[in-house]
Coordinates of C-alpha atoms in Angstrom, one line a residue:
X1 CA 0.1 0.0 0.0
X2 CA 2.8 2.5 0.9
X3 CA 4.6 1.7 -2.4
X4 CA 1.5 2.5 -4.4
X5 CA 1.1 5.8 -2.6
X6 CA 4.8 6.7 -3.1
X7 CA 4.5 5.9 -6.9
X8 CA 1.4 8.2 -7.1
X9 CA 3.5 11.0 -5.4
X10 CA 6.3 10.5 -7.8
X11 CA 4.1 10.6 -10.8
X12 CA 2.5 13.8 -9.5
X13 CA 5.9 15.3 -9.1
X14 CA 7.0 14.3 -12.6
X15 CA 3.9 15.7 -14.1
X16 CA 4.2 18.9 -12.1
X17 CA 7.9 19.3 -13.3
X18 CA 7.0 18.6 -16.9
X19 CA 4.2 21.1 -16.8
X20 CA 6.5 23.7 -15.2
X21 CA 9.1 23.2 -17.9
X22 CA 6.5 23.5 -20.6
X23 CA 5.2 26.7 -19.2
X24 CA 8.7 28.1 -19.0
X25 CA 9.5 26.9 -22.5
X26 CA 6.2 28.6 -23.8
X27 CA 7.1 31.9 -22.0
X28 CA 10.7 32.0 -23.4
X29 CA 9.8 31.1 -26.9
X30 CA 6.6 33.2 -27.2
X31 CA 6.5 35.9 -24.7
X32 CA 3.9 38.1 -26.5
X33 CA 1.5 35.1 -26.7
X34 CA 2.1 34.2 -23.1
X35 CA 1.3 37.8 -21.9
X36 CA -1.8 37.8 -24.0
X37 CA -3.0 34.5 -22.4
X38 CA -2.3 35.9 -18.9
X39 CA -4.3 39.0 -19.7
X40 CA -7.2 36.9 -20.9
X41 CA -7.0 34.8 -17.8
X42 CA -7.1 37.9 -15.6
X43 CA -10.0 39.3 -17.6
X44 CA -12.0 36.0 -17.0
X45 CA -11.3 36.0 -13.4
X46 CA -12.3 39.6 -13.1
X47 CA -15.5 38.9 -15.0
X48 CA -16.3 36.0 -12.8
X49 CA -15.8 37.9 -9.7
X50 CA -18.1 40.7 -11.0
X51 CA -20.7 38.2 -11.7
X52 CA -20.5 36.7 -8.3
X53 CA -20.7 40.2 -6.9
X54 CA -23.8 41.0 -8.9
X55 CA -25.4 37.8 -7.9
X56 CA -24.8 38.4 -4.2
X57 CA -26.1 42.0 -4.5
X58 CA -29.2 40.8 -6.1
X59 CA -29.7 37.9 -3.6
X60 CA -29.4 40.4 -0.7
X61 CA -31.9 42.8 -2.3

């Protein structure tokens, strides 16, 4: 049982490192596109927060 759990942890670490390397590679090779994607992500988070705020305001009223 412990061996299976250790293997799962190792797999998660490897996947995390591969993802990190891919993100760094993407940023280095295409910084303009990366900046655009980050901007889109922040806009999405901002829109979601505004939507939740509007919903809560209407719920209270």
